[in-house]
Coordinates of C-alpha atoms in Angstrom, one line a residue:
X180 CA 15.7 -27.9 7.1
X181 CA 16.7 -24.6 5.0
X182 CA 16.1 -21.3 6.3
X183 CA 14.2 -18.6 4.3
X184 CA 15.4 -15.0 5.0
X185 CA 13.7 -12.1 3.1
X186 CA 15.1 -8.5 3.9
X187 CA 12.6 -5.7 3.6
X188 CA 14.6 -3.1 1.6
X189 CA 14.4 0.5 2.7
X190 CA 13.0 -0.3 6.1
X191 CA 13.9 0.7 9.3
X192 CA 12.4 0.3 12.9
X193 CA 12.9 2.6 15.8
X194 CA 13.3 -0.7 18.4
X195 CA 13.4 -4.3 17.8
X196 CA 10.5 -6.1 16.2
X197 CA 9.2 -9.6 16.4
X198 CA 5.8 -10.6 14.9
X199 CA 4.9 -14.2 14.3
X200 CA 3.0 -14.3 11.1
X201 CA 0.8 -16.7 9.2
X202 CA 2.7 -19.7 7.3
X203 CA 5.4 -20.1 10.2
X204 CA 7.1 -17.0 9.2
X205 CA 8.4 -14.2 11.6
X206 CA 8.8 -10.6 10.9
X207 CA 11.9 -9.3 13.0
X208 CA 14.3 -6.6 12.9
X209 CA 17.5 -6.0 15.4
X210 CA 18.5 -9.6 15.1
X211 CA 22.2 -10.0 14.0
X212 CA 21.8 -13.4 12.2
X213 CA 19.5 -12.6 9.4
X214 CA 21.4 -9.6 8.5
X215 CA 24.6 -11.5 8.4
X216 CA 23.1 -13.9 6.2
X217 CA 21.5 -11.4 3.8
X218 CA 24.8 -9.6 3.7
X219 CA 27.0 -12.5 3.1
X220 CA 24.8 -14.0 0.3
X221 CA 22.9 -11.1 -1.3
X222 CA 25.2 -8.3 -1.7
X223 CA 27.5 -9.8 -4.4
X224 CA 24.6 -11.5 -6.1
X225 CA 22.0 -8.6 -6.8
X226 CA 21.0 -8.0 -10.2
X227 CA 20.7 -4.1 -9.3
X228 CA 23.6 -2.0 -8.2
X229 CA 25.6 -4.0 -5.6
X230 CA 26.2 -0.8 -3.4
X231 CA 22.2 -0.6 -3.0
X232 CA 22.2 -3.5 -0.5
X233 CA 24.4 -1.3 2.0
X234 CA 22.2 1.7 1.5
X235 CA 18.8 -0.2 1.7
X236 CA 19.4 -3.0 4.4
X237 CA 21.0 -2.7 7.8
X238 CA 20.4 -4.1 11.2
X239 CA 17.6 -2.1 11.8
X240 CA 15.6 -3.1 8.8
X241 CA 12.8 -5.5 9.0
X242 CA 13.6 -9.2 7.8
X243 CA 11.0 -11.8 6.9
X244 CA 12.4 -15.2 8.3
X245 CA 11.4 -18.9 8.9
X246 CA 12.1 -22.5 8.3
X247 CA 11.5 -23.5 4.6
X248 CA 11.1 -27.2 3.4
X249 CA 13.1 -26.3 -0.1
X250 CA 16.1 -24.5 -1.4
X251 CA 14.0 -22.7 -4.1
X252 CA 10.8 -20.6 -3.5
X253 CA 7.7 -22.4 -4.6
X254 CA 4.4 -21.5 -3.4
X255 CA 4.7 -18.5 -1.3
X256 CA 5.4 -15.6 -3.6
X257 CA 2.2 -14.3 -3.8
X258 CA 1.9 -14.3 0.0
X259 CA 5.3 -12.5 0.3
X260 CA 4.0 -10.0 -2.2
X261 CA 0.7 -9.4 -0.1
X262 CA 3.0 -8.9 3.2
X263 CA 5.0 -6.3 1.4
X264 CA 1.7 -4.4 0.1
X265 CA 0.2 -4.5 3.7
X266 CA 3.4 -3.0 5.2
X267 CA 3.1 -0.2 2.6
X268 CA -0.4 0.2 3.3
X269 CA 0.2 0.4 7.1
X270 CA 2.0 3.8 6.8
X271 CA 2.8 6.7 4.5
X272 CA 5.9 7.1 5.9
X273 CA 8.2 5.8 2.9
X274 CA 8.2 2.8 0.8
X275 CA 9.5 -0.5 1.3
X276 CA 9.7 -3.6 -0.8
X277 CA 10.9 -7.2 -0.6
X278 CA 12.7 -8.0 -4.0
X279 CA 14.9 -11.0 -3.1
X280 CA 14.5 -14.2 -1.0
X281 CA 17.3 -16.0 0.2
X282 CA 17.3 -19.7 1.1
X283 CA 20.1 -21.1 3.0
X284 CA 21.3 -24.2 4.7
X285 CA 24.9 -24.8 5.9
X286 CA 27.1 -23.6 3.0
X287 CA 24.1 -23.9 0.1
X288 CA 22.1 -20.9 -0.6
X289 CA 19.7 -20.0 -3.2
X290 CA 18.5 -16.7 -4.1
X291 CA 15.0 -15.8 -5.8
X292 CA 14.3 -12.4 -7.6
X293 CA 11.0 -11.4 -7.2
X294 CA 11.0 -7.9 -8.4
X295 CA 12.9 -4.7 -8.4
X296 CA 13.2 -2.8 -5.3
X297 CA 10.9 0.0 -5.1
X298 CA 11.9 3.8 -4.8
X299 CA 10.9 6.1 -2.1
X300 CA 11.5 7.8 1.2
X301 CA 12.8 5.6 4.2
X302 CA 10.1 3.4 5.4
X303 CA 9.6 3.7 9.3
X304 CA 7.7 0.9 10.9
X305 CA 7.0 2.5 14.2
X306 CA 4.3 1.7 16.6
X307 CA 1.6 3.2 14.8
X308 CA 2.5 1.2 11.7
X309 CA 2.9 -2.0 13.4
X310 CA -0.6 -1.5 15.1
X311 CA -2.2 -1.1 11.9
X312 CA -0.3 -3.8 9.9
X313 CA -1.4 -6.2 12.7
X314 CA -4.9 -5.4 12.1
X315 CA -4.7 -5.9 8.4
X316 CA -3.1 -9.1 8.6
X317 CA -6.6 -10.5 10.1
X318 CA -8.9 -8.7 7.8
X319 CA -10.0 -8.7 4.2
X320 CA -9.2 -5.9 1.9
X321 CA -11.0 -4.5 -1.0
X322 CA -9.3 -6.5 -3.7
X323 CA -8.9 -4.3 -6.8
X324 CA -8.4 -1.1 -4.8
X325 CA -5.7 -2.7 -2.5
X326 CA -3.9 -4.1 -5.8
X327 CA -4.1 -0.8 -7.8
X328 CA -2.9 1.2 -4.6
X329 CA 0.3 -1.3 -4.5
X330 CA 0.9 -1.2 -8.3
X331 CA 0.7 2.8 -7.9
X332 CA 4.0 2.3 -5.7
X333 CA 5.7 0.7 -8.3
X334 CA 5.1 3.4 -11.1
X335 CA 7.7 5.8 -12.4
X336 CA 5.7 8.5 -13.8
X337 CA 3.0 10.5 -12.1
X338 CA 0.5 9.9 -14.9
X339 CA 0.7 6.0 -14.6
X340 CA 0.3 6.6 -10.8
X341 CA -2.6 8.8 -10.9
X342 CA -4.2 6.3 -13.4
X343 CA -3.7 3.2 -10.9
X344 CA -5.0 5.3 -7.9
X345 CA -8.3 6.3 -9.9
X346 CA -8.8 2.9 -10.8
X347 CA -8.9 1.9 -7.0
X348 CA -10.9 5.0 -6.1
X349 CA -13.5 4.1 -8.7
X350 CA -13.9 0.6 -7.4
X351 CA -14.3 1.9 -4.0
X352 CA -16.7 4.9 -4.6
X353 CA -18.6 4.0 -7.7
X354 CA -19.1 0.3 -8.4
X355 CA -22.3 1.2 -9.8
X356 CA -21.1 3.6 -12.0
X357 CA -22.1 4.1 -15.4
X358 CA -20.5 6.4 -18.4
X359 CA -21.7 9.8 -18.0
X360 CA -22.5 9.6 -14.4
X361 CA -19.1 8.5 -12.9
X362 CA -17.5 11.8 -12.1
X363 CA -20.6 13.4 -10.9
X364 CA -21.1 10.3 -8.2
X365 CA -17.4 10.6 -7.0
X366 CA -17.6 14.2 -6.5
X367 CA -20.6 13.8 -4.2
X368 CA -19.6 10.6 -2.5
X369 CA -16.0 11.3 -2.0
X370 CA -17.1 14.9 -0.6
X371 CA -19.4 13.3 1.9
X372 CA -16.9 10.5 2.9
X373 CA -13.9 12.8 3.5
X374 CA -15.4 16.3 4.3
X375 CA -17.0 17.7 7.4
X376 CA -18.0 20.9 6.6
X377 CA -19.6 22.5 3.6
X378 CA -16.4 24.3 2.7
X379 CA -14.5 20.9 3.0
X380 CA -17.0 19.1 0.6
X381 CA -16.9 21.8 -1.9
X382 CA -12.9 21.8 -2.1
X383 CA -12.8 18.1 -2.3
X384 CA -15.5 17.9 -5.2
X385 CA -13.5 20.5 -7.0
X386 CA -10.4 18.5 -6.6
X387 CA -12.1 15.3 -7.8
X388 CA -13.7 17.0 -10.8
X389 CA -10.0 18.4 -11.8
X390 CA -8.2 15.2 -11.3
X391 CA -10.7 12.9 -13.0
X392 CA -10.5 15.3 -15.9
X393 CA -6.8 14.8 -15.7
X394 CA -7.3 11.0 -15.7
X395 CA -9.6 11.3 -18.7
X396 CA -6.8 13.5 -20.7
X397 CA -4.1 10.9 -19.9
X398 CA -6.1 7.8 -21.1
X399 CA -7.7 9.6 -24.2
X400 CA -5.1 12.0 -25.5
X401 CA -2.2 10.7 -23.9
X402 CA -1.1 14.0 -22.3
X403 CA 1.8 14.4 -20.2
X404 CA 1.6 16.6 -17.2
X405 CA 5.0 15.6 -15.5
X406 CA 5.9 16.9 -12.0
X407 CA 2.8 19.2 -11.9
X408 CA 0.7 16.3 -10.9
X409 CA 3.0 15.4 -7.7
X410 CA 0.8 17.2 -5.1
X411 CA -2.3 16.0 -6.6
X412 CA -1.2 12.3 -7.0
X413 CA 0.0 12.6 -3.2
X414 CA -3.6 13.7 -2.2
X415 CA -5.3 10.7 -4.3
X416 CA -2.8 8.2 -2.6
X417 CA -3.9 9.7 0.8
X418 CA -7.7 9.5 -0.2
X419 CA -7.1 5.7 -1.5
X420 CA -5.4 4.5 1.6
X421 CA -7.7 5.8 3.9
X422 CA -10.6 4.5 2.1
X423 CA -9.2 0.9 1.8
X424 CA -8.1 1.0 5.5
X425 CA -11.5 2.2 6.6
X426 CA -13.4 -0.2 4.7
X427 CA -11.2 -3.0 6.0
X428 CA -11.3 -2.1 9.5
X429 CA -15.2 -1.7 9.7
X430 CA -15.5 -4.9 7.8
X431 CA -18.2 -3.5 5.5
X432 CA -18.8 -4.3 1.8
X433 CA -18.5 -1.8 -1.1
X434 CA -22.2 -2.1 -1.6
X435 CA -22.9 -1.0 2.0
X436 CA -20.3 2.0 1.5
X437 CA -22.1 3.2 -1.6
X438 CA -25.8 2.9 0.2
X439 CA -24.1 4.6 3.3
X440 CA -22.8 7.3 1.2
X441 CA -26.0 7.9 -0.8
X442 CA -28.0 8.2 2.5
X443 CA -25.4 10.7 3.9
X444 CA -26.2 13.0 0.8
X445 CA -29.9 13.1 1.7
X446 CA -29.2 13.8 5.5
X447 CA -26.2 16.2 4.9
X448 CA -24.2 14.4 7.6
X449 CA -20.4 13.5 7.3
X450 CA -19.7 9.8 7.2
X451 CA -17.6 9.9 10.6
X452 CA -20.2 12.0 12.4
X453 CA -23.1 9.8 11.2
X454 CA -21.3 6.2 11.8
X455 CA -18.7 7.1 14.3
X456 CA -16.5 4.0 13.3
X457 CA -14.0 3.0 16.0
X458 CA -11.2 3.4 13.2
X459 CA -11.2 6.1 10.6
X460 CA -8.4 7.5 8.7
X461 CA -8.9 11.3 7.9
X462 CA -7.4 13.3 5.0
X463 CA -7.1 16.8 5.3
X464 CA -6.7 18.9 2.2

């Protein structure tokens, strides 16, 4: 039977990894054979700069491997993309991607191009990232927020990243929002979700108001902010990631989240202090 090997570009592991995955695949690192196959068949066949393989893949990289019934990739594209997205959600330490899949049997091989490789810092799959990734494999994630978070990693401009992140954040915090009240609800709910003290909540509310105004300027007038958005986008990414993880780990619906946040506004409590979830990713401004 053909063997499927998909190198996870730009990833590295501090020690060997072996994780049994759904669909009879395994996520591994530190194994010589997958690297040799990928190096042999992929280096000279890449649509991108051939030297990129050696920059993005080595023995410490993650590889998705498994027996595959066909030489061509058929029904697992979406699943492989989901694995890539969950890997990127598991840590903020770098960005990885799975742009190519190799199927090989004896001297025959096939290469499927899925997408361009993503740009970003080196992706470190350490113990914390592995723990979160394993938990995510067994949980449902808020679909729109997760998809937009992942799409934001693919965008070159900060304006496009900001728009994707705001679509995700709106789906998380104002699924009941109506025109004219969205910014107000975002400021209150996100302030009580991420802020522990009055000072923190005020700072978060000010950031939300400013950033949402930037969103409106980009959408309605096409304003270009360039690198001045870098820090702001970084904070929005932390917030979106934390909220997606927290909702998934708690196993609550977005409707439950909205009701809880509105109750907190009445009581004056922070989300963590009131509900004390076993997992809660914090964001510090």
